[in-house]
Short mmCIF file of C-alpha atoms in Angstrom, two decimals:
data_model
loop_
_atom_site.label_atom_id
_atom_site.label_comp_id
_atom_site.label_asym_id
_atom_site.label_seq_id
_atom_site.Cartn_x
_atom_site.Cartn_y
_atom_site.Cartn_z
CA UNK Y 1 -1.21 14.07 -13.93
CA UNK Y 2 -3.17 16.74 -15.46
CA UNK Y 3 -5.43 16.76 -12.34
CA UNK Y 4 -2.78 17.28 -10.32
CA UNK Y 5 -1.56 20.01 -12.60
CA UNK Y 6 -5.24 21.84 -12.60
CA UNK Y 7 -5.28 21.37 -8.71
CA UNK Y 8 -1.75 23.14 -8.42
CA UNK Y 9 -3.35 25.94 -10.37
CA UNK Y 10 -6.14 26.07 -8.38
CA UNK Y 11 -4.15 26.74 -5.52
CA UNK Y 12 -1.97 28.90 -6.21
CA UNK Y 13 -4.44 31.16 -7.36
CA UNK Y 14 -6.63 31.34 -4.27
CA UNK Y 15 -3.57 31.74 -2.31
CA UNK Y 16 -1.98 34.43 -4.50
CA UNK Y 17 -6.00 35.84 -3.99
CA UNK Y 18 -5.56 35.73 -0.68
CA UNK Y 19 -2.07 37.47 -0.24
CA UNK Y 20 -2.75 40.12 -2.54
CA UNK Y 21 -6.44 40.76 -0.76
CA UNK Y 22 -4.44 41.45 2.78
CA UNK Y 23 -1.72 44.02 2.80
CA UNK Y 24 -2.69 45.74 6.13
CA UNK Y 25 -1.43 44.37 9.24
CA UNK Y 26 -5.63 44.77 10.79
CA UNK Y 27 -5.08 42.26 13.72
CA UNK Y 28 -8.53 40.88 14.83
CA UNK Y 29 -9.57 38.12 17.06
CA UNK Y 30 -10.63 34.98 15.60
CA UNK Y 31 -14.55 33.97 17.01
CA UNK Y 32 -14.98 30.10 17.65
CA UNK Y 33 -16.27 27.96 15.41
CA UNK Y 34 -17.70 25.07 14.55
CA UNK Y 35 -17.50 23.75 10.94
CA UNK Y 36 -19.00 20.74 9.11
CA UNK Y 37 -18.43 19.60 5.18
CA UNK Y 38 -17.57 16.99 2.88
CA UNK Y 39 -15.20 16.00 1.14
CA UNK Y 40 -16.63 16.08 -2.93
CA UNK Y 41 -13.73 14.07 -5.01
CA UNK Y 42 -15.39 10.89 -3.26
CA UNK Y 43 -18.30 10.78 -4.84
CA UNK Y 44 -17.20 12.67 -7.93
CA UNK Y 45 -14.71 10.05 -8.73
CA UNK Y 46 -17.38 7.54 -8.30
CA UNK Y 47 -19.07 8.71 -11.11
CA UNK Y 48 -15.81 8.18 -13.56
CA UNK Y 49 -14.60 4.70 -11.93
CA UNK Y 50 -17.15 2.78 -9.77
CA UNK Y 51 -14.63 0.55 -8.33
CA UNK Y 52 -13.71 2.87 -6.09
CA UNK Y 53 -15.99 4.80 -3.61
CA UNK Y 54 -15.37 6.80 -0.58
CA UNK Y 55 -17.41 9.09 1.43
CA UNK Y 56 -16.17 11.31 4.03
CA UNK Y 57 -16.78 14.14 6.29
CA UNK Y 58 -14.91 16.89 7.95
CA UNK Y 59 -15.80 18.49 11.40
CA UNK Y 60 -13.41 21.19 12.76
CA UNK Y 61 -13.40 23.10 15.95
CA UNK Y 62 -11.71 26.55 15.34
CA UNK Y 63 -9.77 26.86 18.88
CA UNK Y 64 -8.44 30.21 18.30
CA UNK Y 65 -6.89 32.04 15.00
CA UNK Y 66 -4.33 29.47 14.34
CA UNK Y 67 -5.06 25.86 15.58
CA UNK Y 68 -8.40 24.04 14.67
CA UNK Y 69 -9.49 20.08 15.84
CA UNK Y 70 -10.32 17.73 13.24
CA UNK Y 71 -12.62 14.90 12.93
CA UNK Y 72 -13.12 13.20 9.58
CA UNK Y 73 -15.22 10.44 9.60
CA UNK Y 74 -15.94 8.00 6.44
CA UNK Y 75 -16.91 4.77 4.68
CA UNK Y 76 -14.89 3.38 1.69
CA UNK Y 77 -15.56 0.53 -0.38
CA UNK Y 78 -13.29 -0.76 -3.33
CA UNK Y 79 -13.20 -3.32 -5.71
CA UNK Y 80 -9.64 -4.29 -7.57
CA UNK Y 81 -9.58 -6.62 -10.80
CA UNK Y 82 -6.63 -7.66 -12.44
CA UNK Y 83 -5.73 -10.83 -14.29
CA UNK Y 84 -5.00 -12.92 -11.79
CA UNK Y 85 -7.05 -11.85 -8.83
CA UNK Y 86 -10.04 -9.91 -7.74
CA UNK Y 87 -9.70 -7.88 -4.66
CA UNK Y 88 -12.45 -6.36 -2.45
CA UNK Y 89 -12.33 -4.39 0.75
CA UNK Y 90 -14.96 -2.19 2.46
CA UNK Y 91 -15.26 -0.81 5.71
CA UNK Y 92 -15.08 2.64 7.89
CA UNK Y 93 -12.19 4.89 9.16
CA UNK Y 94 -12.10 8.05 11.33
CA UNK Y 95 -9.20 10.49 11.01
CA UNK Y 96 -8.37 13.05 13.83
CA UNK Y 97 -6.15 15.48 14.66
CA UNK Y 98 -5.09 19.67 13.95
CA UNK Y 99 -5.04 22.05 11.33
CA UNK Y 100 -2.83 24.51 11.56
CA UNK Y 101 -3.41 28.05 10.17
CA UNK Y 102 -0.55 29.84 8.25
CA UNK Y 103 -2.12 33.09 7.50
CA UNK Y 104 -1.83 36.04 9.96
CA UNK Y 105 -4.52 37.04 11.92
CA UNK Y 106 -5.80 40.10 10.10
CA UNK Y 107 -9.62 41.30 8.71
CA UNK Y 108 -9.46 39.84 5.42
CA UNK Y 109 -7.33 36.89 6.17
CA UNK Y 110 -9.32 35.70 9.51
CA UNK Y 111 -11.91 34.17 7.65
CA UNK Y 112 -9.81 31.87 5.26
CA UNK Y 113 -7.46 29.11 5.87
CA UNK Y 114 -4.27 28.05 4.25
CA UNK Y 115 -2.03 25.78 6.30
CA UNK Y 116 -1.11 22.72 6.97
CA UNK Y 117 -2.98 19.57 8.93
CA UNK Y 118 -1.55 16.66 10.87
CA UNK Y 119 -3.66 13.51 11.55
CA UNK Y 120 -4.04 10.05 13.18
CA UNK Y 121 -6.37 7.47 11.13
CA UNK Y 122 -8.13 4.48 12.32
CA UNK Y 123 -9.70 2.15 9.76
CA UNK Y 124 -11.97 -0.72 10.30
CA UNK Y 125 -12.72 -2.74 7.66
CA UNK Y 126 -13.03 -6.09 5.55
CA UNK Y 127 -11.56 -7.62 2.83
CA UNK Y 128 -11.38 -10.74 0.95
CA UNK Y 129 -9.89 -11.99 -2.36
CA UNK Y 130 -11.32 -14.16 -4.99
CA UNK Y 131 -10.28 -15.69 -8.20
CA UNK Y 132 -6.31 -15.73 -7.02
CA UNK Y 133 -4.69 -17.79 -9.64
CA UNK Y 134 -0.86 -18.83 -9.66
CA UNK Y 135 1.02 -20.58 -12.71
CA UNK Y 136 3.69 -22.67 -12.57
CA UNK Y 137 5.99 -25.56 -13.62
CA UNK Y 138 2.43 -27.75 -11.81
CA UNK Y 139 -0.22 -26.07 -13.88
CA UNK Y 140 -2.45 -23.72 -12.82
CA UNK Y 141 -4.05 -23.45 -9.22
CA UNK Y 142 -6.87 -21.51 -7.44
CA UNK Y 143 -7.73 -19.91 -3.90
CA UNK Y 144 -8.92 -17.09 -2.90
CA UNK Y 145 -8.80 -15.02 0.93
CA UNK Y 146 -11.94 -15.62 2.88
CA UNK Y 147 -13.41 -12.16 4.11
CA UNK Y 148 -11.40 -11.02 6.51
CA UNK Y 149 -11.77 -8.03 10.05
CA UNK Y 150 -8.40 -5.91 9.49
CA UNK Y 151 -7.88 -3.05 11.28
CA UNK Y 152 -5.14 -0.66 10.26
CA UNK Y 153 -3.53 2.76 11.73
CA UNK Y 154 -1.94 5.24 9.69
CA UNK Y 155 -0.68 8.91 9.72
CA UNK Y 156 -1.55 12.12 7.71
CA UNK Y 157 0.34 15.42 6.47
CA UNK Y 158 -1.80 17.80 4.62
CA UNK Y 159 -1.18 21.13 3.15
CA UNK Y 160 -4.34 22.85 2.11
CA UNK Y 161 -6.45 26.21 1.86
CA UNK Y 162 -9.74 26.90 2.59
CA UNK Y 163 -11.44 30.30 1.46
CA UNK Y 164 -14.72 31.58 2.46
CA UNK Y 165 -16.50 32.33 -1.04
CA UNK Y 166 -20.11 32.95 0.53
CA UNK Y 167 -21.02 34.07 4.32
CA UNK Y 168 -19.76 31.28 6.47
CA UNK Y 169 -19.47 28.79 3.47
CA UNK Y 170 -15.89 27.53 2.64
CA UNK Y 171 -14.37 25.57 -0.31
CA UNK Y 172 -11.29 24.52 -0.13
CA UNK Y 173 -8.42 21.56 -0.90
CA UNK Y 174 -6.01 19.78 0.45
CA UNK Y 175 -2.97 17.30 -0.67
CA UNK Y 176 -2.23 14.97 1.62
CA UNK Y 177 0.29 12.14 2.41
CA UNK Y 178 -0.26 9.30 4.46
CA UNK Y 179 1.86 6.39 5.59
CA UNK Y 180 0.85 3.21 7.73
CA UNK Y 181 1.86 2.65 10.60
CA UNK Y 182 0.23 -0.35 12.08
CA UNK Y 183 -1.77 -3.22 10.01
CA UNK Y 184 -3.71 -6.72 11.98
CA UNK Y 185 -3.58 -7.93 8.56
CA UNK Y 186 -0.56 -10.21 8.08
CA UNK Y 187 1.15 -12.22 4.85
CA UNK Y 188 -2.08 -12.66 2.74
CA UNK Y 189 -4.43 -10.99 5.58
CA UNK Y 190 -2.21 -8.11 4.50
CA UNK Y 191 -4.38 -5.02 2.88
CA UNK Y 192 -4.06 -3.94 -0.66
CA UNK Y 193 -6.73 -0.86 0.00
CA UNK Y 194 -7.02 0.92 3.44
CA UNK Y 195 -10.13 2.50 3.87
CA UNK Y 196 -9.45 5.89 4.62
CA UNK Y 197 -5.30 5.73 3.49
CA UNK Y 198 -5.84 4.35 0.27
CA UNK Y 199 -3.62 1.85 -1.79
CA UNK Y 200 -0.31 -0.02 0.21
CA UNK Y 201 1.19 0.39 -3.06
CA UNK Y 202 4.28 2.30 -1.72
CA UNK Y 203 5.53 3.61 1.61
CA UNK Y 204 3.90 7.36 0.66
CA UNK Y 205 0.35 7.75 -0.23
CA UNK Y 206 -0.94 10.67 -2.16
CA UNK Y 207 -4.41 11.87 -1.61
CA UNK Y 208 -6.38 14.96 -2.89
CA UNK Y 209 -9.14 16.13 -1.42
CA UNK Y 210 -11.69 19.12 -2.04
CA UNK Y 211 -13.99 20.45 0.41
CA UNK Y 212 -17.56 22.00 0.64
CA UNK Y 213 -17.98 23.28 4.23
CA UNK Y 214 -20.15 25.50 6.30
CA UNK Y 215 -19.32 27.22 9.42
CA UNK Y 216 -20.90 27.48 12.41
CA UNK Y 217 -20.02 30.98 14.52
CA UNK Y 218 -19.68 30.72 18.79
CA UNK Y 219 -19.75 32.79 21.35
CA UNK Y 220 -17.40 35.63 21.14
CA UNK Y 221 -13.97 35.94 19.41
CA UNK Y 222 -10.88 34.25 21.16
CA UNK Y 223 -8.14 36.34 22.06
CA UNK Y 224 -5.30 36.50 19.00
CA UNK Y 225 -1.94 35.32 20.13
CA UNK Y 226 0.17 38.03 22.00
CA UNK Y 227 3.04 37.94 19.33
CA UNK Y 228 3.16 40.31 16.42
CA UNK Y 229 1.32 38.94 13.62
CA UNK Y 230 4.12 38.22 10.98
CA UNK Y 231 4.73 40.36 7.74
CA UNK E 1 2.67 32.82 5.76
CA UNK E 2 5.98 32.52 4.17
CA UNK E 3 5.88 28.71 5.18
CA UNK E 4 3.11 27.93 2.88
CA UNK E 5 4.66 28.27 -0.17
CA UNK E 6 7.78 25.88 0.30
CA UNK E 7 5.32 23.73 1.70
CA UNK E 8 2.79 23.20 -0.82
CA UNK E 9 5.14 23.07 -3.32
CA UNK E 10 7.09 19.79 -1.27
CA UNK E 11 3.65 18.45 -1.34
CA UNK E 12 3.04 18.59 -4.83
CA UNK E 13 6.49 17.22 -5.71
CA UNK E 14 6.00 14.40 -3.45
CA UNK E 15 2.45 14.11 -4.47
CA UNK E 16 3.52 13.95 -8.50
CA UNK E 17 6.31 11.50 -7.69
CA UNK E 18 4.11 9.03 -5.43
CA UNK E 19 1.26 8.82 -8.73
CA UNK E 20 3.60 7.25 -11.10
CA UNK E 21 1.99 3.72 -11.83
CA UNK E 22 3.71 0.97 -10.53
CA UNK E 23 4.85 -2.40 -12.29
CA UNK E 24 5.45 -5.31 -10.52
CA UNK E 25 9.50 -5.45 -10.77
CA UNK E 26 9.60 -8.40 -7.99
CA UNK E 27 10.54 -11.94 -8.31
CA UNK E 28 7.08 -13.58 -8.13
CA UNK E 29 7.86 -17.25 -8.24
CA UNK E 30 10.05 -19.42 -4.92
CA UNK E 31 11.77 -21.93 -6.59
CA UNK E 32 13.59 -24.88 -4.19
CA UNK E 33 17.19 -23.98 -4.21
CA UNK E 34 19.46 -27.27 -4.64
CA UNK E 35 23.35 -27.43 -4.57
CA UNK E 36 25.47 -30.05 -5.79
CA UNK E 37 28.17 -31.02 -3.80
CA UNK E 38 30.85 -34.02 -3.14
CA UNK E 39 30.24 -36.37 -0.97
CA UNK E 40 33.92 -36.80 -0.28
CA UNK E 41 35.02 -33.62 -0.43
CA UNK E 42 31.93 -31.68 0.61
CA UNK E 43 32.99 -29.58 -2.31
CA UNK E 44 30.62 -27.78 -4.18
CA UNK E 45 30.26 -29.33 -7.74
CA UNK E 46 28.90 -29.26 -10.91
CA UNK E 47 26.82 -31.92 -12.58
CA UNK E 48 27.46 -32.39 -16.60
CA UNK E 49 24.56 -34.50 -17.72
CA UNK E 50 22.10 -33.91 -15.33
CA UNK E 51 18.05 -34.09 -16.37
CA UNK E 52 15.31 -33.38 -13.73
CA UNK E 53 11.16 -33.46 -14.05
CA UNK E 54 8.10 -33.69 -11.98
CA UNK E 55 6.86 -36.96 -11.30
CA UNK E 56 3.97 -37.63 -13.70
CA UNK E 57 5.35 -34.65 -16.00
CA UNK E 58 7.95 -36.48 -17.86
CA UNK E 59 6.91 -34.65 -21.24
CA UNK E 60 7.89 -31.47 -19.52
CA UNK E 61 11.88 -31.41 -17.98
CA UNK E 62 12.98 -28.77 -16.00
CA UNK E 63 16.60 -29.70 -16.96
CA UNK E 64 18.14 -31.80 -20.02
CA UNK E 65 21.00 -32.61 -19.83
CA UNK E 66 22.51 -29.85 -18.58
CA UNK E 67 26.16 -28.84 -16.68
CA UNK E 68 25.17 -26.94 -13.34
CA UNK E 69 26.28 -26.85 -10.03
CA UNK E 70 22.49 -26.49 -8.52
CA UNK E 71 19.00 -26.51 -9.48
CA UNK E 72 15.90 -24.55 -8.68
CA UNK E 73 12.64 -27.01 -8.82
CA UNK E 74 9.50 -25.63 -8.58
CA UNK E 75 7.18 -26.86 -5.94
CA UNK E 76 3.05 -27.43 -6.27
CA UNK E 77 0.95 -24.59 -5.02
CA UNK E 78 -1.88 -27.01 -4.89
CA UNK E 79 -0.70 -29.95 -2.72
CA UNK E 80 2.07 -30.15 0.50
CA UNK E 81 4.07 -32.30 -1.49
CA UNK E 82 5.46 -33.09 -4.66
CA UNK E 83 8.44 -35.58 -5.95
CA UNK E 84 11.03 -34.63 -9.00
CA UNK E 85 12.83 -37.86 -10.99
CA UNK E 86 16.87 -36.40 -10.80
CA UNK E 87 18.69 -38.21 -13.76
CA UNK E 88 22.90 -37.73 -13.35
CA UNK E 89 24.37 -39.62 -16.11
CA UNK E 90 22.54 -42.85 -16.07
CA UNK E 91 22.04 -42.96 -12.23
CA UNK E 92 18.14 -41.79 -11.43
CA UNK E 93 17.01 -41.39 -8.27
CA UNK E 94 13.58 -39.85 -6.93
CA UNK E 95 13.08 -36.86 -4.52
CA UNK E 96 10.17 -36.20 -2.72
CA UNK E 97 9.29 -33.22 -0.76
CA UNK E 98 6.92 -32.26 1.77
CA UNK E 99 5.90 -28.37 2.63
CA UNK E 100 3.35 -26.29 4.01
CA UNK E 101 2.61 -23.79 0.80
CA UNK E 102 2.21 -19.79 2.56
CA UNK E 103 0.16 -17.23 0.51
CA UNK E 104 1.27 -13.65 0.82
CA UNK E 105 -0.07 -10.50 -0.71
CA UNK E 106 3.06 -9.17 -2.50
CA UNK E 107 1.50 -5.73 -3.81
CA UNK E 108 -1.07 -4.57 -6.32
CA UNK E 109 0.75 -4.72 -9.27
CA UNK E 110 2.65 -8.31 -8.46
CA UNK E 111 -0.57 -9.56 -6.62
CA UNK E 112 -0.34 -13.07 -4.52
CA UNK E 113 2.30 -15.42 -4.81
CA UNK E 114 3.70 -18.77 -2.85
CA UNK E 115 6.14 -18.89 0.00
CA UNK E 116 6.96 -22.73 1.11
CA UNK E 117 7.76 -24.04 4.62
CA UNK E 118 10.09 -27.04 3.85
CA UNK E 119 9.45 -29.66 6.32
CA UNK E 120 10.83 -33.03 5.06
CA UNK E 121 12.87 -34.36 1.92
CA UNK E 122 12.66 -37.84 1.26
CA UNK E 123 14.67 -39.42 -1.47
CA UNK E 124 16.30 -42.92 -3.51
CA UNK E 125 19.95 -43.39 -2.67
CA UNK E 126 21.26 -44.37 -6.24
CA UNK E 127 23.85 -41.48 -7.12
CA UNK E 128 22.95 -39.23 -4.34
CA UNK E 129 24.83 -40.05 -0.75
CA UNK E 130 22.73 -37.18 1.60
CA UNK E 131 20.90 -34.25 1.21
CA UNK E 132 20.86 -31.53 4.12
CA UNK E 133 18.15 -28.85 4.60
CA UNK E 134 19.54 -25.36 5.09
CA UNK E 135 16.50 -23.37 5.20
CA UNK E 136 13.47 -24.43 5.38
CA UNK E 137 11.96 -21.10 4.24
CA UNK E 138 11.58 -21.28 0.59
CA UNK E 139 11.01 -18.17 -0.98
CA UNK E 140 11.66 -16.21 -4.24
CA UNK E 141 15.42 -15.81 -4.38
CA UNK E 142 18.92 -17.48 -4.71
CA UNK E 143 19.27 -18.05 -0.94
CA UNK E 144 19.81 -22.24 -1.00
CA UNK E 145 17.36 -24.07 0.53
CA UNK E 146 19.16 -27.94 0.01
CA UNK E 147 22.20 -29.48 -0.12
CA UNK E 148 22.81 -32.34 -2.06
CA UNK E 149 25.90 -34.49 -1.95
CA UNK E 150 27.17 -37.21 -4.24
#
């Protein structure tokens, strides 16, 4: 939990930054955009536990101050060991759908994002199991899963910030929560690992992600929404 | 903007509450449910001397001599049958049972287990009269599978 802990810090300090930075009510008109990153804890976790590895992007299309399209495509690959079986699934996902910016529409806010993000998430992948070994009253027995096509459909809520630190280049996080909706997989088809969603473990799945990004400016700024921006 | 707050901090709760590791608190192993009943009557009952083992595993009883009013055998992952010896006093008779064993994922932390899909029960008619199949679905649980009247 201490990573958790250090990414609540994080956050709240670049969103305290961010309050404290905007006081005047400048309303400006957001330009269109076109953004493209990664996502870095991915990779960086690879480094620590090489069971697991997952590597995603993140396209957005800034529609206006407020409401951005998403596109995150990615390929995951994990390996799961315990004592009595030895779990492997790989494959690719896509996840798409809006973010949704919180901050008003002023000078020194336009340019950052903190809000939250709502997605759809298609994963394609396959898995098998090996080495599945059950104990009983018989003796000992072992099967294994052949390698298996699953596909599996799931939904995201995100909360997140992302703050320009350099000219047009964002870093930022998000925590997200996912839930399945739809699996092909079935009794012991049935996925331990979703590429994409992560563990079945539990009806709620926690994610954290972190984000190096650059933006892309278009065209000229969209017009800010007619209501007041709020206070 | 005031939104944000509240809803971060709902994230992170949820978020610190969904990384607690999980252990496997599930029952893992589907035993054969068997109740004992009268064959007069149709009265549940309870056996007082009653000694059950795998065919081929007599060094290793699932019962001895005990007093109980049903049983829970344990069927063979590895085959789609598999026959107990049933001792009641010094009656013995021999029940065989055929099954289609089902593999399902249970979760990470409790991993694969065995369902069964009870198809037939054959068996010696010494001390017991009938057995009827209640559900054929055996899977971990106290739900009764059998019937057994004497």
């Amino acid at each position: 939990m201490k990573k958790t802990f250090r990414f609540s810090f994080s956050l709240i300090l670049i969103i305290c930054s961010i309050s404290m930075e905007a006081q005047e009510a400048d309303t400006v008109r957001a330009r269109p955009s076109i953004s493209a990153g990664i996502e870095a804890t991915g990779p960086a976790m690879y480094f620590l536990d090489d069971s697991k590895y997952n590597f995603e992007g993140h396209l957005s299309y800034r529609l206006n101050y407020k409401y951005f399209l998403v596109i995150e495509p990615g390929y995951s690959k994990y390996n799961f060991e315990k004592y009595n079986f030895n779990y492997n699934s790989r494959g690719f996902f896509m996840r798409l759908g809006t973010d949704i910016g919180l901050l008003e529409p002023v000078a020194t806010k336009i340019d950052h994002f903190a809000g939250i993000g709502l997605r759809y998430g298609i994963s394609v992948f396959n898995q098998e199991a090996a080495g599945i070994i059950s104990e009983n009253y018989w003796g000992e027995h072992t099967s294994s899963v052949p390698s298996n096509r699953v596909h599996a459909h799931f939904l995201e809520l995100q909360g997140g910030v992302k703050a320009e630190v350099f000219n047009n280049f964002l870093i930022g996080w998000a925590i997200k929560l996912r839930t399945l909706i739809y699996s092909s997989g079935k009794d012991e088809m049935k996925p331990a690992y979703i590429p994409g969603m992560g563990n079945t473990n539990s009806f709620i799945i926690p994610a954290v992600s972190y984000y190096f990004i650059y933006r892309f400016p278009l065209g000229a700024a969209s017009d800010v929404s007619a209501s007041s921006p709020e206070k | 903007m005031k939104l944000i707050y509240p809803l971060l901090t709902g994230l992170l709760v949820l978020l610190h509450l969904s990384c607690t590791e999980q252990a496997c608190d599930l029952d893992t192993e589907a035993f054969l449910n068997a109740g004992f009943y009268s064959a007069e009557t149709a009265e549940a009952i309870s056996l007082d001397s009653l000694t059950i083992y795998g065919i081929n595993r007599e060094d290793s009883l699932i019962y001895s001599m005990a007093n109980t009013g049903k049983a829970a055998l344990p069927l063979d992952p590895s085959g789609e049958s598999c026959s107990f010896i049933i001792k009641n006093g010094d009656r013995t008779d021999t029940l065989s049972f055929q099954y289609i064993p089902e593999m399902i994922f249970l979760s990470t932390a409790c991993g694969y287990i065995y369902n069964y899909r009870l198809a037939d029960v054959i068996y010696s008619l010494n001390a017991i009269e009938n057995i009827l199949i209640l559900n054929e679905n055996v899977k971990p649980g106290d739900e009764e599978n059998i019937q057994i009247f004497f």
